[in-house]
Coordinates of C-alpha atoms in Angstrom, one line a residue:
M479 CA 111.6 133.0 90.9
Y480 CA 111.3 136.0 93.6
H481 CA 108.1 137.8 94.2
Q482 CA 110.1 141.3 94.3
K483 CA 107.5 142.3 97.3
Y484 CA 109.8 145.2 99.0
H485 CA 113.4 145.1 97.7
K486 CA 113.3 144.8 93.9
F487 CA 116.5 143.4 91.8
N488 CA 117.2 144.7 88.2
T489 CA 117.8 141.2 87.1
L490 CA 117.3 137.8 88.5
Y491 CA 119.7 134.9 88.1
N492 CA 118.8 131.5 88.0
H493 CA 120.1 130.6 91.2
K494 CA 119.3 132.4 94.6
Y495 CA 123.0 132.2 96.3
G496 CA 124.5 135.7 98.4
F497 CA 127.4 136.0 100.2
H498 CA 128.3 135.5 103.7
I499 CA 131.7 137.4 104.4
T500 CA 133.0 137.2 108.0
G501 CA 135.7 139.5 107.9
P502 CA 137.8 142.1 105.6
R503 CA 139.0 139.7 103.0
Q504 CA 139.8 141.0 99.8
D505 CA 139.2 137.6 97.8
A506 CA 136.1 137.7 99.2
F507 CA 135.2 141.5 98.2
D508 CA 136.8 140.6 94.8
A509 CA 134.3 137.6 94.3
V510 CA 131.5 140.0 95.2
F511 CA 132.7 142.9 92.5
R512 CA 133.5 139.3 90.0
L513 CA 129.6 137.3 90.9
R514 CA 127.7 140.2 91.8
P515 CA 125.6 138.6 94.0
K516 CA 122.1 139.8 95.1
V517 CA 122.6 139.0 98.5
V518 CA 125.8 140.0 100.9
K519 CA 125.4 139.7 104.9
T520 CA 128.7 140.5 106.4
L521 CA 130.3 141.0 109.7
D522 CA 132.4 143.5 108.5
F523 CA 131.5 147.2 108.0
S524 CA 134.5 148.7 106.3
V525 CA 133.2 152.1 104.6
E526 CA 134.6 152.4 101.6
V527 CA 134.0 148.6 100.6
M528 CA 130.5 148.6 101.5
K529 CA 130.1 151.9 100.0
R530 CA 131.3 150.9 96.5
I531 CA 129.6 147.0 96.7
R532 CA 126.6 149.5 96.8
Q533 CA 127.8 151.7 93.9
E534 CA 128.9 148.9 91.8
I535 CA 125.6 146.4 92.4
P536 CA 123.0 149.0 92.6
D537 CA 120.3 146.3 93.4
V538 CA 122.3 144.2 95.9
F539 CA 120.8 143.5 99.5
L540 CA 123.1 144.6 102.0
I541 CA 122.7 142.7 105.2
G542 CA 124.9 143.1 108.5
R543 CA 125.4 141.6 111.9
L544 CA 127.3 143.0 114.8
F545 CA 129.1 140.3 117.1
V546 CA 127.9 140.8 120.7
H547 CA 128.7 138.8 124.0
P548 CA 127.5 137.9 125.7
Q549 CA 124.3 137.9 123.6
D550 CA 121.6 139.5 126.2
F551 CA 117.8 139.8 125.2
G552 CA 116.9 140.5 129.1
Q553 CA 117.3 136.9 130.0
L554 CA 120.5 137.8 131.8
S555 CA 119.3 141.4 133.3
G556 CA 116.2 140.4 135.4
G557 CA 114.5 138.2 132.7
T558 CA 111.9 141.3 132.8
A559 CA 109.7 142.1 129.7
E560 CA 110.9 145.7 130.3
A561 CA 114.5 144.3 130.2
A562 CA 114.3 142.3 126.9
R563 CA 112.6 145.8 125.3
K564 CA 115.6 147.8 126.8
K565 CA 118.4 145.4 125.6
G566 CA 116.7 145.4 121.8
V567 CA 116.7 149.4 121.9
E568 CA 120.4 149.2 123.2
M569 CA 121.2 146.4 120.6
A570 CA 120.3 148.7 118.0
E571 CA 121.8 152.2 119.0
R572 CA 125.0 150.0 119.2
I573 CA 124.6 149.5 115.5
L574 CA 123.5 152.9 114.6
R575 CA 126.8 154.5 115.8
E576 CA 128.8 152.2 113.7
E577 CA 131.0 154.5 111.2
V578 CA 129.0 152.5 108.4
N579 CA 125.6 153.9 109.3
R580 CA 126.8 157.8 109.7
D581 CA 124.6 160.2 107.6
I582 CA 127.6 161.2 106.1
H583 CA 128.2 158.0 104.4
H584 CA 125.1 157.6 102.7
I585 CA 124.4 157.0 98.8
N586 CA 121.8 158.9 97.0
G587 CA 120.3 159.7 100.8
Q588 CA 119.9 156.2 101.7
P589 CA 122.1 154.2 104.2
I590 CA 124.8 151.8 102.9
F591 CA 123.2 149.1 104.7
H592 CA 119.7 148.1 104.0
A593 CA 119.0 145.7 106.6
W594 CA 120.7 144.4 110.4
E595 CA 120.5 140.9 112.3
S596 CA 120.3 141.2 116.0
L597 CA 121.4 138.6 118.2
N598 CA 122.3 135.0 116.3
E599 CA 121.3 131.6 117.3
V600 CA 120.3 132.6 120.9
F601 CA 118.7 129.3 121.8
P602 CA 117.0 126.0 120.6
E603 CA 113.2 125.9 120.0
W604 CA 113.0 123.6 122.8
T605 CA 113.6 126.4 125.3
D606 CA 111.0 127.4 127.7
E607 CA 108.3 129.6 126.9
N608 CA 108.7 132.6 128.9
T609 CA 112.4 132.9 127.6
Q610 CA 110.8 132.9 124.2
K611 CA 108.4 135.0 125.0
L612 CA 110.8 137.8 126.1
Y613 CA 113.0 137.0 122.7
D614 CA 109.6 138.3 121.2
E615 CA 110.0 142.0 123.5
Y616 CA 113.6 142.2 122.8
Q617 CA 112.9 141.7 118.6
V618 CA 109.6 143.9 119.0
A619 CA 112.2 146.8 120.6
F620 CA 115.6 146.4 118.4
G621 CA 112.8 146.0 114.9
Q622 CA 111.2 149.3 115.9
K623 CA 114.2 151.3 116.4
M624 CA 116.0 150.1 113.2
L625 CA 112.6 150.8 111.7
A626 CA 112.1 154.1 112.4
A627 CA 116.2 155.1 112.1
G628 CA 115.4 153.6 108.0
F629 CA 116.2 150.2 108.4
E630 CA 115.1 146.6 108.2
P631 CA 115.3 144.3 111.0
V632 CA 115.8 140.6 110.4
A633 CA 114.1 138.5 112.8
F634 CA 115.0 135.0 114.2
N635 CA 117.9 133.7 112.6
F636 CA 118.1 130.9 115.0
G637 CA 120.1 127.6 114.8
Q638 CA 119.6 125.1 112.1
G639 CA 116.9 122.3 112.9
N640 CA 115.0 125.0 114.9
G641 CA 111.6 126.9 114.3
N642 CA 107.2 125.6 114.3
G643 CA 104.6 127.6 112.4
P644 CA 102.1 127.3 115.2
Q645 CA 104.9 127.8 117.7
W646 CA 105.9 131.2 116.3
L647 CA 102.3 132.3 115.7
K648 CA 101.8 131.5 119.8
L649 CA 105.6 133.4 120.9
Y650 CA 106.5 135.4 118.8
P651 CA 103.6 137.5 117.5
G652 CA 104.8 141.0 117.8
T653 CA 107.8 139.9 115.6
L654 CA 105.4 138.7 113.3
E655 CA 103.8 141.7 113.2
T656 CA 106.9 143.9 112.9
Y657 CA 109.0 142.3 110.9
K658 CA 108.9 141.6 107.4
Y659 CA 112.4 139.8 106.7
L660 CA 113.1 136.5 108.6
G661 CA 116.4 134.8 108.9
F662 CA 116.8 131.0 108.7
H663 CA 120.1 129.1 109.0
E664 CA 120.1 125.8 106.9
Y665 CA 122.2 123.2 107.1
D666 CA 122.8 119.3 106.5
W667 CA 125.5 116.5 106.6
P668 CA 127.1 114.7 104.9
T669 CA 124.5 116.1 101.7
M670 CA 121.6 119.0 102.5
D671 CA 119.2 116.7 101.6
R672 CA 120.2 113.7 103.9
L673 CA 117.5 114.5 107.0
H674 CA 114.8 116.0 104.0
Q675 CA 114.6 112.3 101.7
I676 CA 114.8 110.4 105.3
G677 CA 111.5 111.9 105.9
L678 CA 109.7 111.6 102.8
N679 CA 110.8 108.1 102.1
G680 CA 110.3 107.1 105.6
P681 CA 107.1 105.9 107.4
V682 CA 104.0 108.1 106.7
E683 CA 103.7 110.5 109.7
M684 CA 100.2 112.4 108.8
H685 CA 101.0 114.7 112.0
N686 CA 104.0 115.7 111.2
R687 CA 103.1 116.5 107.5
V688 CA 102.5 120.1 106.3
P689 CA 100.6 122.2 103.1
G690 CA 103.1 122.2 100.6
G691 CA 104.8 119.1 101.2
E692 CA 105.3 116.4 98.9
G693 CA 102.5 114.3 100.7
R694 CA 105.2 111.3 101.4
G695 CA 106.6 110.2 104.6
N696 CA 106.7 112.9 106.9
D697 CA 107.2 115.3 104.1
G698 CA 111.2 116.2 105.4
M699 CA 112.1 119.6 105.5
W700 CA 114.0 119.3 109.1
R701 CA 116.7 120.7 108.5
C702 CA 117.4 122.3 104.7
L703 CA 114.1 123.3 103.7
R704 CA 113.3 124.1 107.5
Y705 CA 112.1 127.6 106.4
R706 CA 109.2 125.8 104.2
R707 CA 108.0 123.5 107.0
V708 CA 107.6 126.7 109.4
M709 CA 106.1 129.1 106.8
N710 CA 103.6 126.9 105.2
N711 CA 102.3 125.6 108.8
G712 CA 100.4 128.9 110.0
I713 CA 102.3 131.7 109.5
R714 CA 101.6 131.6 105.4
Q715 CA 98.0 131.5 106.5
Q716 CA 97.6 134.0 108.6
Y717 CA 99.9 136.8 107.1
G718 CA 99.5 135.9 103.8
D719 CA 103.1 136.9 101.9
K720 CA 103.9 139.6 104.3
H721 CA 106.8 137.8 104.9
T722 CA 110.3 137.9 102.8
V723 CA 112.3 134.8 104.1
I724 CA 116.5 135.3 103.3
I725 CA 118.4 132.3 104.9
T726 CA 121.0 133.9 106.0
E727 CA 123.5 130.9 106.8
C728 CA 123.4 127.9 104.4
G729 CA 126.0 125.1 104.3
M730 CA 127.0 121.7 105.5
T731 CA 128.5 120.7 109.0
Q732 CA 129.0 117.9 111.3
G733 CA 127.3 119.5 114.0
V734 CA 124.2 118.6 112.8
W735 CA 124.5 115.5 114.0
G736 CA 125.3 117.1 117.9
G737 CA 127.1 115.5 121.2
P738 CA 131.0 115.4 119.9
S739 CA 130.4 116.2 116.8
L740 CA 132.2 119.5 116.1
D741 CA 130.6 122.8 113.9
I742 CA 132.8 122.1 110.9
G743 CA 132.5 122.0 107.3
P744 CA 132.9 120.2 104.0
W745 CA 136.6 120.6 103.8
A746 CA 137.3 119.3 107.2
K747 CA 139.7 116.6 107.4
E748 CA 138.5 114.3 110.1
C749 CA 135.3 113.3 110.5
T750 CA 133.8 113.9 114.1
V751 CA 130.4 112.0 113.9
P752 CA 129.8 109.1 116.5
R753 CA 131.3 105.5 114.4
D754 CA 127.7 104.2 115.3
I755 CA 125.5 106.9 113.7
P756 CA 124.4 105.6 110.1
G757 CA 124.5 107.7 107.8
G758 CA 127.0 110.4 109.6
V759 CA 130.4 108.7 109.2
V760 CA 131.5 109.7 105.6
A761 CA 135.6 110.1 103.6
T762 CA 136.6 113.9 104.8
P763 CA 136.9 116.5 103.3
I764 CA 133.7 115.8 101.2
P765 CA 134.5 115.9 97.3
V766 CA 133.8 119.2 95.6
D767 CA 131.6 117.9 92.9
D768 CA 129.6 115.8 95.7
Y769 CA 129.4 119.0 97.6
W770 CA 128.0 121.4 94.4
Q771 CA 125.4 118.8 93.7
S772 CA 123.7 119.1 97.1
L773 CA 124.0 122.9 96.4
L774 CA 122.5 122.5 93.2
W775 CA 119.2 120.4 94.8
Y776 CA 119.0 123.2 97.1
N777 CA 118.9 125.8 94.9
S778 CA 116.8 124.1 92.5
E779 CA 114.1 124.1 95.6
L780 CA 114.6 127.3 96.9
M781 CA 113.7 128.7 93.2
K782 CA 110.5 127.2 93.9
D783 CA 109.4 129.4 96.7
D784 CA 109.1 133.5 95.5
F785 CA 108.7 134.2 98.9
V786 CA 112.7 133.4 99.4
M787 CA 115.1 135.9 98.1
G788 CA 118.3 134.4 98.6
A789 CA 120.8 132.2 100.4
C790 CA 124.1 133.1 102.1
L791 CA 126.6 130.8 102.0
F792 CA 128.7 130.4 104.7
V793 CA 131.0 131.5 104.3
T794 CA 132.5 133.4 101.4
G795 CA 135.7 134.9 103.5
A796 CA 136.5 132.9 106.1
S797 CA 138.1 135.1 109.2
G798 CA 137.7 134.5 113.0
K799 CA 137.8 131.3 113.9
P800 CA 140.4 128.8 112.4
E801 CA 137.6 126.1 112.0
W802 CA 135.5 128.5 109.7
D803 CA 138.2 127.8 106.8
T804 CA 136.7 124.4 106.6
F805 CA 133.2 126.2 105.3
E806 CA 135.2 128.2 102.8
H807 CA 133.3 129.1 99.6
L808 CA 135.9 130.9 97.6
G809 CA 137.3 128.8 95.4
P810 CA 136.2 125.6 93.4
I811 CA 132.6 126.3 94.7
M812 CA 132.9 130.0 93.7
D813 CA 134.2 128.6 90.4
R814 CA 131.2 126.6 89.6
L815 CA 128.9 129.0 91.0
A816 CA 130.1 131.7 88.2
A817 CA 130.0 129.0 85.5
F818 CA 126.3 128.3 86.3
Q819 CA 125.2 132.1 87.0
Q820 CA 123.0 133.4 84.1
V821 CA 121.2 136.6 84.0
L822 CA 117.8 136.6 83.8
G823 CA 115.4 139.7 83.0
S824 CA 113.2 140.3 86.5
D825 CA 110.1 141.6 84.2
F826 CA 110.5 137.7 82.8
L827 CA 111.3 135.8 85.7
T828 CA 108.3 137.3 88.5
G829 CA 106.0 137.2 85.8
T830 CA 105.7 133.7 85.9
S831 CA 104.7 133.4 89.9
P832 CA 101.8 136.3 90.5
V833 CA 101.7 136.6 94.2
P834 CA 99.6 134.6 95.9
E835 CA 96.3 136.3 97.8
P836 CA 96.8 136.3 101.7
L837 CA 96.1 133.0 103.0
A838 CA 96.1 131.3 100.1
A839 CA 98.9 129.4 101.0
A840 CA 97.8 127.5 103.6
G841 CA 95.7 125.4 100.1
A842 CA 99.2 124.2 99.5
A843 CA 98.7 120.5 101.5
P844 CA 99.7 117.5 100.7
A845 CA 96.7 115.5 99.2
V846 CA 96.1 113.1 102.4
A847 CA 94.0 110.2 102.2
L848 CA 89.9 110.5 100.7
T849 CA 87.5 109.9 102.6
D850 CA 85.4 106.4 102.0
S851 CA 82.3 108.4 100.6
A852 CA 81.8 109.7 97.2
P853 CA 80.8 113.0 96.2
V854 CA 77.1 113.1 94.5
V855 CA 77.4 114.9 91.0
E856 CA 74.2 116.0 90.0
A857 CA 72.1 119.1 88.2
A858 CA 72.3 122.1 90.5
A859 CA 68.8 123.6 91.9
F860 CA 67.4 126.4 93.5
T861 CA 69.4 126.2 97.4
R862 CA 68.6 128.0 100.5
A863 CA 72.8 128.4 102.1
T864 CA 73.8 129.9 105.2
A865 CA 74.8 133.2 103.6
T866 CA 74.2 132.9 99.6
E867 CA 71.8 131.3 97.6
V868 CA 73.1 129.1 94.3
V869 CA 71.3 130.9 91.4
E870 CA 70.0 128.6 88.3
P871 CA 72.8 128.0 85.7
A872 CA 70.4 129.4 83.3
A873 CA 70.9 132.6 84.2
A874 CA 74.9 132.2 84.5
P875 CA 76.9 135.1 83.3
A876 CA 79.4 134.6 80.6
K877 CA 82.4 132.7 81.8
P878 CA 84.9 134.9 82.9
A879 CA 88.4 133.9 81.0
S880 CA 90.6 131.5 82.7
R881 CA 94.1 132.2 82.4
W882 CA 97.4 130.7 81.6
T883 CA 100.9 130.9 83.7
Y884 CA 104.0 129.2 83.6
T885 CA 107.3 128.7 86.0
L886 CA 110.7 128.4 83.8
T887 CA 113.4 126.0 85.8
P888 CA 116.9 126.3 84.5
G889 CA 119.1 123.5 85.1
Q890 CA 122.4 121.5 84.2
G891 CA 122.5 119.5 80.9
L892 CA 122.5 119.9 77.2
P893 CA 120.3 123.0 75.5
L894 CA 117.0 121.1 75.7
L895 CA 113.8 123.1 76.0
V896 CA 111.3 121.1 77.5
G897 CA 107.9 121.8 78.6
D898 CA 104.6 120.3 79.7
I899 CA 100.8 121.6 79.5
G900 CA 99.3 119.5 81.4
V901 CA 97.4 117.1 78.8
K902 CA 98.3 114.9 76.2
D903 CA 97.9 114.2 72.4
E904 CA 97.4 118.6 71.5
R905 CA 99.5 119.9 68.6
V906 CA 102.5 122.5 70.4
T907 CA 104.1 124.7 67.8
V908 CA 107.5 126.2 68.9
V909 CA 109.1 128.5 66.4
K910 CA 112.7 129.0 67.1
P911 CA 114.6 132.3 67.0
D912 CA 116.2 131.0 63.5
G913 CA 112.7 130.6 62.0
V914 CA 112.8 126.6 62.7
V915 CA 109.4 125.6 63.1
D916 CA 108.9 122.5 65.4
Q917 CA 105.1 120.6 65.6
L918 CA 105.1 118.6 68.5
T919 CA 102.4 116.7 70.2
S920 CA 101.8 117.3 74.3
G921 CA 102.3 113.7 76.1
S922 CA 105.0 112.8 73.6
K923 CA 107.6 113.1 76.5
P924 CA 106.2 111.7 79.4
E925 CA 109.3 112.2 81.6
H926 CA 108.5 115.7 82.0
G927 CA 104.8 115.1 82.7
Q928 CA 101.2 114.3 81.3
G929 CA 102.0 117.0 78.4
G930 CA 105.4 116.7 78.2
F931 CA 107.1 117.8 75.2
E932 CA 110.9 118.4 73.9
T933 CA 113.0 120.3 71.6
Y934 CA 116.4 121.9 71.2
G935 CA 116.8 125.4 72.8
N936 CA 120.4 125.9 71.3
V937 CA 119.7 128.9 69.9
P938 CA 119.6 132.3 71.7
G939 CA 117.0 134.7 71.2
T940 CA 113.2 134.3 72.0
Y941 CA 110.8 131.5 71.2
K942 CA 107.3 131.2 70.4
I943 CA 105.1 128.5 71.9
Q944 CA 101.6 127.9 70.9
F945 CA 99.1 125.4 71.7
M946 CA 95.4 125.1 72.7
G947 CA 94.9 128.9 71.2
Q948 CA 97.7 130.3 73.5
N949 CA 100.9 131.9 72.6
F950 CA 103.5 132.8 74.7
E951 CA 107.5 134.2 73.8
I952 CA 110.4 133.2 75.9
P953 CA 113.6 134.2 75.6
L954 CA 116.6 131.7 76.2
S955 CA 120.3 131.7 76.5
G956 CA 120.8 129.1 74.1
Q957 CA 123.1 127.5 76.6
Q958 CA 121.1 125.7 79.1
F959 CA 118.3 123.2 80.1
T960 CA 115.4 124.9 80.2
K961 CA 112.4 123.3 81.7
I962 CA 109.0 125.4 81.6
V963 CA 105.6 123.9 82.9
F964 CA 102.5 125.6 81.8
N965 CA 98.9 125.9 84.4
Q966 CA 95.5 126.6 83.3
M967 CA 93.7 128.4 86.0
A968 CA 89.9 128.6 86.4
D969 CA 88.2 131.7 87.4
P970 CA 87.4 131.4 91.1
D971 CA 84.0 133.5 90.0
S972 CA 83.1 130.4 88.1
V973 CA 81.6 128.9 91.2
Q974 CA 79.0 129.5 94.2
V975 CA 80.0 127.7 97.4
T976 CA 78.1 127.1 100.5
I977 CA 79.5 124.7 103.4
S978 CA 77.5 124.2 106.5
F979 CA 77.6 121.7 109.5
R980 CA 76.6 118.6 108.5
D981 CA 75.0 117.9 112.5
G982 CA 73.2 121.2 112.6
R983 CA 75.5 122.6 115.9
N984 CA 78.8 124.6 116.1
T985 CA 80.0 123.5 119.5
Y986 CA 81.9 119.9 119.5
A987 CA 84.3 118.0 122.0
V988 CA 88.3 118.0 121.8
G989 CA 88.7 115.1 119.3
E990 CA 85.9 115.0 118.2
K991 CA 85.3 115.0 114.3
V992 CA 83.5 118.3 113.2
F993 CA 81.7 117.5 109.4
V994 CA 80.9 119.8 107.3
S995 CA 78.5 119.8 104.2
M996 CA 80.2 120.9 100.8
Q997 CA 78.6 122.1 97.7
V998 CA 80.3 123.7 95.0
T999 CA 78.4 124.9 91.5
N1000 CA 79.8 125.8 88.2
I1001 CA 77.6 128.9 87.2
T1002 CA 78.8 129.3 83.8
A1003 CA 78.6 127.0 80.5
E1004 CA 82.1 125.3 80.6
P1005 CA 83.9 123.1 82.7
V1006 CA 85.6 123.7 86.0
P1007 CA 88.6 121.6 86.9
F1008 CA 90.2 121.3 90.4
G1009 CA 93.5 120.3 91.4
I1010 CA 92.7 120.0 95.4
L1011 CA 89.6 120.8 97.4
G1012 CA 89.8 120.7 101.2
L1013 CA 88.9 122.0 104.6
L1014 CA 91.1 124.5 106.1
T1015 CA 91.3 126.2 109.6
S1016 CA 92.5 129.0 111.2
A1017 CA 94.6 126.9 113.1
G1018 CA 96.9 126.4 109.8
Q1019 CA 95.5 122.9 109.3
F1020 CA 94.4 121.4 105.9
Q1021 CA 92.6 118.6 105.3
T1022 CA 92.3 117.3 101.9
S1023 CA 88.6 116.4 100.5
W1024 CA 88.8 115.8 96.7
D1025 CA 91.5 116.2 94.1
N1026 CA 91.7 116.2 90.4
G1027 CA 87.8 116.8 89.7
I1028 CA 85.8 118.4 87.1
I1029 CA 82.1 120.4 87.8
Q1030 CA 80.6 120.5 85.0
P1031 CA 78.0 123.2 83.6
G1032 CA 75.5 123.7 85.6
Q1033 CA 76.3 121.2 87.7
T1034 CA 77.0 120.8 91.7
F1035 CA 80.1 118.9 93.5
R1036 CA 78.4 117.7 97.0
H1037 CA 80.5 116.3 99.3
E1038 CA 81.0 115.5 103.0
D1039 CA 84.3 115.2 105.1
G1040 CA 85.3 116.0 108.6
L1041 CA 88.0 117.2 110.6
A1042 CA 89.3 117.2 115.0
F1043 CA 90.5 120.0 116.8
N1044 CA 93.1 118.7 119.5
A1045 CA 92.6 121.9 121.6
P1046 CA 89.7 123.8 123.3
G1047 CA 89.1 127.2 121.6
A1048 CA 87.1 129.2 118.9
Y1049 CA 88.5 128.3 115.6
K1050 CA 87.0 128.8 111.8
L1051 CA 86.4 126.7 109.3
Q1052 CA 86.6 127.7 105.3
L1053 CA 86.7 125.9 102.1
S1054 CA 89.8 126.1 100.0
I1055 CA 90.1 125.0 96.2
C1056 CA 92.9 125.3 94.5
F1057 CA 91.9 126.1 90.4
S1058 CA 95.3 124.3 89.3
R1059 CA 96.5 120.9 88.3
K1060 CA 97.0 119.0 91.5
D1061 CA 100.9 119.2 90.7
A1062 CA 101.0 122.6 90.6
C1063 CA 98.8 122.8 93.5
L1064 CA 101.2 120.9 95.9
S1065 CA 104.4 122.8 94.2
S1066 CA 103.2 126.6 94.5
N1067 CA 100.7 129.3 95.9
E1068 CA 99.4 129.3 92.4
G1069 CA 95.6 129.0 92.1
W1070 CA 94.2 128.7 95.4
K1071 CA 91.4 130.5 96.8
R1072 CA 89.5 130.6 100.5
F1073 CA 85.8 130.8 100.0
E1074 CA 83.8 133.2 102.9
P1075 CA 81.9 133.1 104.6
G1076 CA 83.2 130.1 106.8
L1077 CA 81.9 128.5 109.5
D1078 CA 82.6 129.4 113.4
V1079 CA 83.5 126.1 115.7
V1080 CA 83.7 126.2 119.5
V1081 CA 85.9 123.2 120.7
Q1082 CA 85.4 122.3 124.5

């Protein structure tokens, strides 16, 4: 899914793959016109070809990158902020002088290119802070110049395996304020999910888990999916949906292993990974079908994040360095992508994933160990709180209507329509386009979820799905496997919330646990379920306090929990609740609500 916040596509595909073109390759351009990708990044600026791409694919998002050497962002020119800003402006001006950017080539009054990157993979994340702050100055100057000229700048574009949310918040505040689009490079070897799976299945490392992770091991996401680790660890908590992610390079390279391992792709004939490294030494070249399975996995993850626009396959049209031929996606991979690709209308897909409110992503945290103390649920009473009063339930207004959403995920296999409504033993009626009616029972197919069901979806057209008084119309192609997960969310206005310091103070020492008393009162006449309830800090830390709860009409959920801060400073604590099913809370931003007012904490 893609939220269409800034650039809007007329249609969406069942994948997010785009092209990365390094030179004027006619076969690459032919593939563009054949597959009509939504995102194209190119180091070639042939005016007539670029103009034709824009004319024949009106909704394509076209990104340019100008190769420069050396990559001077001020560190080679004095190392001052002034030098960095000067170099940023110079880089922008150099790009703006490219023939393709001249006004005479505009299409309908707009430039051919939508966006431009500046420098490429400039340094690793462990580079000293002063150098990184210098790059922030550079990116801001470059971005402001490009924005003034009518182009979007794309920030960062660091090498694979780099990026840390708190680090970016600290060292790149200007970049995060200036830019809408953030670029990431993501690779692994010998499969794209290798290090991710090691992280999920390894030892529990609570300090490495992040909101939006799976709550297993250290949450993975260290190479491929690094963008999710970065964005969900502070950036989306602070900026909400301000930023759109573009994976400006992705694929597989032996180079992720470092040392003598060469930066060569899946079609390389030699394996340069040292023999004493388990997991990295495999027969080469990688079988096409094995790599294709990696790409399918990666796409299935990209489709979960609506703030991701697309992922550019490096490379689709290799030109320049001979070793780039080992990354080539033209040929068997492109043929598989063309066969896999299905068109879905934007009004259909984007409706399934509403844009989360700012900071809501902070709630999408893995469920961590619950505290030993059980909550006390009792009848609500008139309570004097820190900022609001909890009214008597007898005076409660009518319950705001809950709303249902759904997430659709296409896949490979038989043309089945499988679903999950989240609860068992409910009647599900499916009316197919040819008039056939299937009467199903939720939970009859638990492999698809607690409320799983299954039927054939091999007839193209609109499928009407009815259950629990709800009616949905889902258009299907009839040619592929489709899973649809339904989710009921209570309205946050169904509850009133108060939190207070248990110990009656707001000043604590570094490492000392700050205990908070929470009260959540259901002011309606219907039960209010929630998937996750926890404490959110202004530093991006999230502590799950309870999960899979239900607050009955007129009752108050009472609980105490605490967390510690590892550095001095001023922080804010808020209660964050996800009013969706727990699995939906962990996999998306839907249903999360931060409650005001929060608590101000001073750590000394």
